[in-house]
Amino acid sequence: MKTFASLLALALASPAVAQEAEPLLPGTSAAEETAERQLARIAELDDAGPELNAVIVTNPDAPVQARIADEAGLPLGGMTVLVKDNIDTRDMPTTAGSLALEDNMTGRDAPLVARIRAAGGVILGKTNLSEWANFRGDDSTSGWSGVGGLTRNPYAIDRNTCGSSSGSGAAVAAKFAWAAVGTETNGSITCPASINGIVGFKPTVGFISRTHVVPISSTQDTAGPMAVDIYRAAMLMNAMAGTDPLDPATAEADARKPDFTEGMIDANLQGVRIGVMRNHVGNRKDLENVFDLALGDMERAGAILVEIDKQADQEQVSAMFRDSFTVLLYEFREGIDAYLAGLEWDDEDGARPTNLRQLVAFNEANRDTELRWFGQEVFRQALETTDTEAYEIARANAVRIAGEEGIDALLKEFDVQFLVAPTRGPAWTTDLVNGDNFNGSIGYGSPAAIAGYPHLTVPMGQIEGLPVGLSIIGTKWDDHAVLKAGRGYEKARTAELPEPTFERWKPAEREAEAE
């Protein structure tokens, strides 16, 4: 029987874990006391102090549930998990960050949540997010929602947390829970993981059910683990992955599901051929220096690095993004209409939206709160994207360019198993008036998102105290191998990782250069 203590010992096999064992209070179990301390930490740092706003609601029964799960000897043994607030949980509202769903008590668990509970995981609460998973309007600010307010970065509270799984990223970085669940359509797990200095894994679309998750795209949406190290991410993948009869994309999941933790303790990079996406490092020399250190660590660990010197066809890249956006608009309209229509709640005055058109009207009626900082141009575009034939052509084109003609072609041409690049640059200063300040020259995550392929980000260092991550990308269903490669790098990493300050950013003090 695996207990909380034995599972924690396994997780602590990774040097990245910073969860210290403390003496137990009389009459409590390790799992129970850990959950109590995590709730107290949320109260101290999320609700007060720096007010990270990473957590929207907590579960006061979590400590007792953790003790029961630990005593039952279940696989996760009472480990606490925070869940992004666009995923249904039976005991807490699911808001997607929007005031339109503020009281949305569905009374049901999404299958991925039910699986976590069945494995002995305890849902500690729901995390803040970029409202509607950052798919509402132009000039949005990642990490802001009408329900949760603005999520702040633990490493520098005036810096952004990226979107849309901003709360999950910040909460894990702040050590509010053992792990968290995020969702991604295009960068919404990997970007906040990178910027908040944690591990984030976007699995192959089809490994994890999307049923009862507020949707954007049936082609690209997936949930995934966010944690302080890869072993925990693998443990959470074991719990979440599996076939769901209500989600056709997961039909192969049970047959393809490995034990994601197998081989993690001894994982290494000896003889692994890795393609280096030098053209996606961007225009920052400081980021290139951190990336070069990571490459050196991998090479010293036995990896064979292969420079990918092929220039992308810019017309194809433009077509991929154009067609993918068409797919998102079309699938969002259909998906959100189905989700809203399927809700059952007391709405005597008829103010709650049951489709996208009504949701647009709700936002207009609540303009002072919902539309203060940015609009809903994307929602309006989705309402007009109704051509099914054009959608089907766009979907086939985008997926082909990103997958078969993109990632798969590079892996084959250069005879490599994975592609690596920086995930993102360091966190930018949050600006609600002007919106996000993404550097689009950095990273290669979009092809993985559009193709539905696995994409892992692992902390690789820092720039002026701000974390940056390393992306490792593989082909469809190669998730276990991607995680093992990440674990191999994690063990070989020599970069000094920063610690959260819970303060505003300030320049690092530097020693005077010798004359």
XYZ file of C-alpha atoms in Angstrom:
515
model
C 0.000 0.000 0.000
C 1.376 3.396 -1.009
C 0.871 6.106 1.599
C 1.232 9.884 1.388
C 4.672 9.621 2.946
C 5.918 7.032 0.437
C 4.499 8.964 -2.514
C 6.070 12.161 -1.241
C 9.400 10.372 -0.968
C 9.114 9.334 -4.632
C 8.276 12.855 -5.693
C 11.154 14.222 -3.645
C 13.525 12.110 -5.756
C 13.621 15.123 -8.036
C 16.001 17.873 -6.843
C 13.527 20.512 -8.048
C 11.014 19.727 -5.300
C 10.987 22.145 -2.423
C 8.416 20.672 -0.033
C 9.982 20.223 3.373
C 8.839 17.622 5.864
C 7.744 19.126 9.184
C 6.733 17.553 12.508
C 3.118 16.377 12.592
C 0.520 17.914 14.834
C -0.997 15.424 17.290
C -3.871 13.442 15.816
C -3.215 14.359 12.177
C -1.868 12.475 9.182
C 0.887 13.823 6.941
C -1.565 14.362 4.101
C -4.101 16.094 6.343
C -1.562 18.450 7.854
C -0.046 19.278 4.488
C -3.471 20.273 3.140
C -4.104 22.421 6.212
C -0.796 24.220 5.746
C -1.486 24.766 2.069
C -4.874 26.339 2.839
C -3.169 28.575 5.392
C -0.531 29.553 2.820
C -3.249 30.483 0.325
C -4.900 32.668 2.964
C -1.557 34.297 3.759
C -0.238 34.950 0.245
C -3.214 34.751 -2.103
C -5.993 36.408 -0.123
C -3.700 38.720 1.841
C -0.093 39.920 1.691
C 0.938 40.166 -1.967
C -2.596 39.044 -2.959
C -1.575 36.793 -5.845
C -5.230 36.145 -6.795
C -4.181 32.740 -8.139
C -6.988 30.846 -6.385
C -10.677 31.700 -6.798
C -12.153 29.271 -4.263
C -10.808 26.662 -1.835
C -12.193 23.415 -0.465
C -12.376 23.587 3.360
C -12.878 19.827 3.551
C -9.583 19.107 1.768
C -7.606 18.156 4.907
C -10.126 15.510 5.945
C -10.404 14.226 2.384
C -6.603 14.020 2.217
C -6.458 11.925 5.390
C -9.129 9.549 4.092
C -7.388 9.130 0.735
C -4.059 8.544 2.456
C -5.500 5.907 4.766
C -7.193 4.186 1.809
C -3.835 3.629 0.133
C -4.944 5.168 -3.160
C -2.267 5.941 -5.794
C -2.085 9.714 -5.134
C -2.480 9.152 -1.395
C -4.109 12.480 -0.500
C -1.937 14.736 -2.663
C -3.632 18.109 -3.225
C -4.483 19.373 -6.711
C -5.754 22.799 -7.759
C -7.982 22.790 -10.847
C -8.373 25.593 -13.377
C -11.791 27.206 -13.076
C -12.988 26.190 -16.522
C -13.175 22.518 -15.440
C -16.346 21.280 -13.765
C -16.167 20.119 -10.152
C -19.241 18.876 -8.318
C -18.620 20.889 -5.142
C -17.441 24.274 -6.464
C -18.670 26.691 -9.158
C -17.182 26.620 -12.654
C -16.966 30.212 -13.891
C -14.353 30.373 -16.675
C -13.560 33.626 -14.864
C -16.752 35.264 -16.175
C -19.449 36.947 -14.117
C -21.919 35.285 -16.492
C -21.099 31.951 -14.793
C -20.424 33.269 -11.303
C -22.930 30.911 -9.672
C -22.501 27.986 -12.071
C -22.755 25.011 -9.718
C -22.926 22.113 -12.179
C -23.000 19.437 -9.474
C -20.806 17.227 -11.633
C -17.157 16.319 -11.968
C -15.447 16.464 -15.331
C -14.123 12.943 -16.023
C -10.548 14.143 -15.531
C -11.504 15.412 -12.053
C -13.330 12.174 -11.246
C -10.187 10.273 -12.226
C -8.012 12.413 -9.956
C -10.359 11.819 -7.026
C -10.528 8.082 -7.751
C -6.723 7.961 -7.703
C -6.634 9.559 -4.258
C -6.020 13.132 -5.306
C -7.809 15.859 -3.360
C -9.201 18.912 -5.155
C -7.909 21.781 -3.003
C -9.702 24.498 -4.962
C -10.163 26.255 -8.312
C -7.588 28.557 -9.897
C -8.008 31.911 -11.582
C -7.491 32.176 -15.322
C -7.563 34.561 -18.224
C -11.315 34.950 -18.677
C -12.819 32.495 -21.198
C -9.284 31.060 -21.524
C -8.120 34.285 -23.215
C -10.490 33.831 -26.142
C -12.752 36.866 -25.878
C -11.246 40.040 -27.267
C -8.278 41.963 -28.612
C -5.650 43.595 -26.365
C -6.488 41.334 -23.444
C -4.312 41.044 -20.353
C -3.381 37.485 -19.432
C -4.309 36.484 -15.907
C -7.327 38.797 -15.578
C -10.894 37.626 -15.102
C -14.081 39.324 -14.017
C -14.530 36.825 -11.180
C -10.948 36.443 -9.968
C -9.361 39.793 -10.774
C -5.712 39.965 -11.819
C -3.352 37.067 -11.092
C 0.114 38.188 -10.007
C 3.439 36.478 -10.645
C 5.091 35.168 -7.442
C 8.540 36.061 -8.813
C 7.562 39.702 -9.347
C 4.017 40.713 -8.503
C 3.957 43.548 -11.035
C 4.822 41.058 -13.806
C 2.447 38.942 -15.850
C 1.588 35.273 -15.309
C 0.733 34.580 -18.966
C -2.449 32.854 -20.038
C -4.729 31.328 -19.748
C -3.753 28.850 -16.988
C -2.266 31.787 -15.122
C -3.653 30.893 -11.718
C -2.493 27.283 -11.973
C 1.030 28.417 -12.847
C 1.258 31.037 -10.111
C -0.290 28.725 -7.499
C 2.211 25.929 -8.117
C 5.108 28.407 -8.094
C 3.828 29.729 -4.752
C 3.612 26.151 -3.387
C -0.097 26.361 -2.700
C -0.663 22.708 -3.696
C 1.161 19.540 -4.691
C 0.247 20.162 -8.332
C -2.370 21.828 -10.519
C -4.331 21.201 -13.692
C -4.298 23.685 -16.550
C -5.845 23.653 -19.996
C -4.311 24.631 -23.297
C -5.533 25.513 -26.751
C -2.374 27.299 -27.861
C 0.217 28.026 -25.178
C -2.088 28.256 -22.173
C -0.237 25.610 -20.150
C 3.283 26.045 -21.449
C 3.492 29.854 -21.328
C 2.332 30.290 -17.703
C 4.477 27.317 -16.666
C 7.564 28.861 -18.262
C 6.947 32.351 -16.910
C 6.141 31.070 -13.409
C 9.191 28.795 -13.275
C 7.482 25.389 -13.161
C 6.962 22.281 -15.289
C 3.987 22.355 -17.634
C 2.922 19.530 -19.922
C 0.481 19.819 -22.801
C -0.154 16.184 -23.741
C -1.262 14.746 -27.055
C -4.848 15.800 -27.704
C -6.808 12.631 -26.942
C -5.015 11.428 -23.819
C -7.256 13.395 -21.427
C -11.026 13.857 -21.631
C -12.441 17.308 -22.389
C -15.991 16.452 -21.284
C -17.412 19.095 -18.905
C -14.527 21.462 -19.587
C -15.525 24.899 -20.886
C -14.419 24.590 -24.527
C -12.620 26.563 -27.168
C -11.588 23.980 -29.754
C -12.324 20.278 -30.069
C -9.267 20.071 -32.338
C -6.745 21.698 -29.992
C -8.105 21.717 -26.414
C -6.534 19.538 -23.743
C -5.964 19.610 -20.019
C -2.510 18.907 -18.629
C -0.467 18.816 -15.413
C 1.457 21.743 -13.950
C 3.903 20.921 -11.168
C 7.253 21.749 -9.626
C 8.927 18.772 -11.292
C 8.386 16.209 -14.013
C 7.812 13.240 -11.716
C 4.751 14.911 -10.250
C 3.527 15.786 -13.733
C 3.896 12.126 -14.716
C 1.987 10.992 -11.622
C -0.849 13.358 -12.465
C -0.863 12.145 -16.074
C -1.338 8.603 -14.757
C -4.394 9.773 -12.867
C -5.989 11.906 -15.608
C -5.335 10.040 -18.855
C -7.828 7.554 -20.238
C -10.653 6.911 -22.678
C -13.940 8.762 -22.203
C -16.923 7.481 -24.247
C -18.277 11.046 -24.393
C -15.094 12.416 -25.978
C -14.315 10.655 -29.292
C -10.804 12.128 -29.389
C -9.861 9.860 -26.459
C -10.844 6.596 -28.170
C -7.216 5.388 -28.282
C -6.180 6.684 -24.858
C -6.569 3.463 -22.867
C -4.707 1.421 -25.478
C -1.855 3.929 -25.706
C -1.584 4.914 -22.054
C 1.727 3.875 -20.453
C 2.758 4.193 -16.838
C 4.009 7.749 -17.258
C 6.281 7.436 -14.213
C 8.092 4.371 -15.543
C 11.796 5.048 -16.044
C 11.599 8.574 -14.604
C 13.974 8.053 -11.708
C 16.776 6.788 -13.964
C 15.915 8.807 -17.085
C 18.880 10.168 -19.027
C 19.759 11.707 -22.387
C 22.549 9.344 -23.392
C 22.460 8.933 -27.193
C 19.195 10.882 -27.607
C 19.164 12.921 -30.821
C 17.648 16.367 -30.234
C 16.878 18.998 -32.850
C 17.814 22.546 -31.839
C 15.356 25.157 -33.152
C 17.868 27.991 -33.268
C 15.581 30.089 -35.491
C 13.038 30.264 -32.661
C 15.304 31.660 -29.953
C 14.133 35.165 -30.774
C 16.001 38.442 -30.600
C 17.153 38.409 -26.981
C 20.833 37.671 -26.369
C 20.237 37.038 -22.660
C 17.674 34.329 -23.484
C 20.039 32.803 -26.044
C 22.731 32.589 -23.345
C 20.396 30.702 -20.998
C 19.351 28.408 -23.852
C 23.006 27.720 -24.732
C 23.688 26.704 -21.128
C 20.754 24.271 -21.302
C 22.068 22.848 -24.566
C 25.475 22.388 -22.978
C 23.929 20.532 -20.053
C 22.099 18.204 -22.446
C 25.231 17.569 -24.470
C 27.268 16.790 -21.347
C 24.494 14.365 -20.369
C 25.083 12.451 -23.603
C 22.518 14.016 -25.946
C 23.403 14.388 -29.628
C 22.409 17.914 -30.641
C 21.461 18.605 -34.249
C 21.039 22.178 -35.443
C 17.769 22.625 -37.367
C 18.924 25.141 -39.939
C 15.895 24.932 -42.223
C 14.015 28.171 -42.796
C 10.241 27.939 -42.490
C 8.067 28.712 -45.514
C 6.472 31.962 -44.349
C 3.475 31.573 -46.638
C 2.768 28.181 -45.105
C 3.234 29.543 -41.587
C 0.789 32.366 -42.303
C -1.709 29.890 -43.750
C -1.367 27.661 -40.677
C -2.160 30.493 -38.261
C -4.958 31.885 -40.437
C -6.659 28.524 -40.815
C -6.143 27.565 -37.175
C -7.880 30.757 -36.088
C -10.809 29.928 -38.350
C -10.978 26.518 -36.666
C -10.961 28.075 -33.196
C -13.734 30.529 -34.071
C -15.988 27.876 -35.605
C -15.414 25.258 -32.914
C -15.759 27.776 -30.078
C -19.174 28.901 -31.284
C -20.400 25.321 -31.507
C -18.729 24.182 -28.290
C -19.743 27.087 -26.070
C -23.327 26.942 -27.321
C -23.449 23.259 -26.338
C -21.830 23.861 -22.926
C -24.098 26.774 -22.002
C -27.253 25.027 -23.255
C -26.405 21.986 -21.132
C -26.243 23.866 -17.830
C -29.040 23.337 -15.345
C -29.398 26.109 -12.794
C -31.984 28.334 -11.183
C -32.418 31.332 -13.485
C -35.868 32.760 -12.878
C -35.122 36.154 -14.447
C -33.560 34.651 -17.576
C -30.375 36.673 -17.173
C -27.984 33.760 -17.613
C -26.771 33.144 -21.180
C -27.622 29.841 -22.854
C -25.617 30.487 -26.041
C -22.809 32.678 -27.357
C -25.122 35.384 -28.702
C -26.685 35.776 -25.267
C -23.224 35.772 -23.699
C -22.230 38.716 -25.906
C -25.384 40.514 -24.786
C -24.598 39.739 -21.116
C -21.162 41.315 -21.472
C -22.644 44.425 -23.064
C -25.185 44.698 -20.268
C -22.333 44.428 -17.746
C -19.870 46.564 -19.685
C -18.515 48.446 -16.668
C -17.211 45.236 -15.112
C -16.732 42.735 -17.929
C -15.580 45.035 -20.739
C -13.679 47.675 -18.786
C -10.218 46.595 -19.904
C -10.798 44.976 -23.312
C -13.645 43.982 -25.589
C -15.216 40.873 -27.083
C -14.171 41.133 -30.714
C -13.281 37.426 -30.839
C -16.731 36.446 -29.586
C -18.332 38.534 -32.345
C -16.070 36.970 -34.988
C -17.049 33.520 -33.758
C -20.736 34.353 -34.189
C -20.082 35.065 -37.869
C -17.894 31.997 -38.538
C -20.550 29.535 -39.677
C -19.327 28.150 -43.033
C -18.899 24.417 -42.364
C -17.135 23.618 -45.643
C -14.623 26.443 -45.161
C -14.038 25.269 -41.597
C -13.337 21.676 -42.640
C -10.855 22.824 -45.304
C -9.144 25.142 -42.812
C -8.895 22.425 -40.185
C -7.327 19.878 -42.537
C -4.872 22.480 -43.814
C -3.780 23.793 -40.402
C -3.316 20.337 -38.854
C -1.365 19.090 -41.886
C 1.011 22.083 -41.993
C 1.661 21.961 -38.245
C 1.992 18.188 -37.904
C 2.787 16.154 -40.993
C 4.549 18.957 -42.898
C 5.916 20.683 -39.803
C 7.006 18.779 -36.706
C 6.968 15.305 -38.271
C 8.871 16.467 -41.347
C 11.605 18.066 -39.223
C 11.955 15.022 -36.988
C 12.341 12.798 -40.042
C 14.598 15.051 -42.146
C 17.092 15.689 -39.341
C 16.740 12.218 -37.789
C 15.926 13.518 -34.306
C 13.420 12.372 -31.685
C 12.576 15.766 -30.191
C 12.740 19.475 -30.960
C 13.889 22.014 -28.365
C 13.618 25.798 -28.123
C 13.033 28.400 -25.431
C 9.372 28.383 -24.431
C 8.972 32.129 -23.914
C 10.975 35.112 -22.782
C 10.776 36.453 -19.217
C 7.531 37.865 -17.825
C 6.550 41.308 -19.026
C 5.124 44.094 -16.857
C 1.363 43.707 -16.527
C -0.554 46.534 -18.199
C -4.345 46.356 -18.051
C -4.674 49.464 -20.208
C -2.554 48.309 -23.159
C -2.771 44.544 -22.823
C -0.126 41.837 -23.168
C 3.371 42.357 -24.534
C 4.198 38.986 -26.116
C 7.468 38.534 -28.004
C 6.264 36.478 -30.958
C 9.777 35.671 -32.166
C 10.365 33.246 -29.282
C 9.254 29.619 -29.142
C 7.837 26.839 -31.310
C 4.778 25.915 -29.297
C 2.071 26.817 -31.805
C 2.742 23.964 -34.260
C 2.526 21.470 -31.376
C -0.747 23.023 -30.236
C -2.302 23.120 -33.693
C -1.233 19.555 -34.523
C -2.258 18.284 -31.075
C 1.257 16.989 -30.291
C 2.936 16.800 -26.856
C 4.799 19.869 -25.627
C 6.704 19.987 -22.333
C 8.277 23.045 -20.735
C 10.925 22.671 -18.019
C 12.591 25.495 -16.055
C 15.997 26.233 -17.615
C 17.180 29.348 -15.774
C 16.395 32.989 -15.231
C 16.855 36.500 -16.609
C 17.117 39.171 -13.909
C 15.338 36.901 -11.441
C 12.526 36.031 -13.876
C 12.141 32.362 -14.884
C 12.419 31.075 -18.450
C 11.622 27.576 -19.681
C 12.901 25.029 -22.175
C 10.404 23.461 -24.603
C 10.674 19.804 -25.602
C 8.322 18.773 -28.418
C 7.648 15.335 -29.884
C 5.226 13.637 -32.228
C 1.712 12.401 -31.493
C 1.380 9.856 -28.645
C 5.101 10.214 -27.814
C 4.223 11.768 -24.463
C 6.067 9.316 -22.223
C 9.296 9.745 -24.172
C 8.957 13.544 -24.067
C 8.525 13.450 -20.291
C 11.548 11.158 -19.890
C 13.664 13.483 -22.042
C 12.565 16.368 -19.860
C 13.462 14.407 -16.757
C 16.875 13.666 -18.257
C 17.441 17.388 -18.755
C 16.039 18.198 -15.310
C 18.681 15.936 -13.748
C 21.489 17.430 -15.869
C 20.512 21.097 -15.429
C 23.230 23.301 -13.916
C 21.468 26.667 -14.133
C 20.570 28.360 -10.878
C 16.806 28.691 -10.666
C 15.299 31.788 -9.040
C 13.031 31.805 -6.013
C 9.719 33.681 -5.770
C 10.074 37.060 -4.052
C 6.367 37.928 -3.665
C 7.465 41.531 -4.257
C 7.596 43.957 -7.162
C 10.436 43.353 -9.607
C 13.699 45.168 -9.066
C 17.017 44.845 -10.931
C 19.424 42.306 -9.539
C 22.516 43.650 -7.825
C 25.622 42.897 -9.826
C 29.220 42.799 -8.718
C 31.361 45.507 -10.254
C 33.342 44.220 -13.209
C 37.042 43.931 -12.665
C 39.068 46.537 -14.537
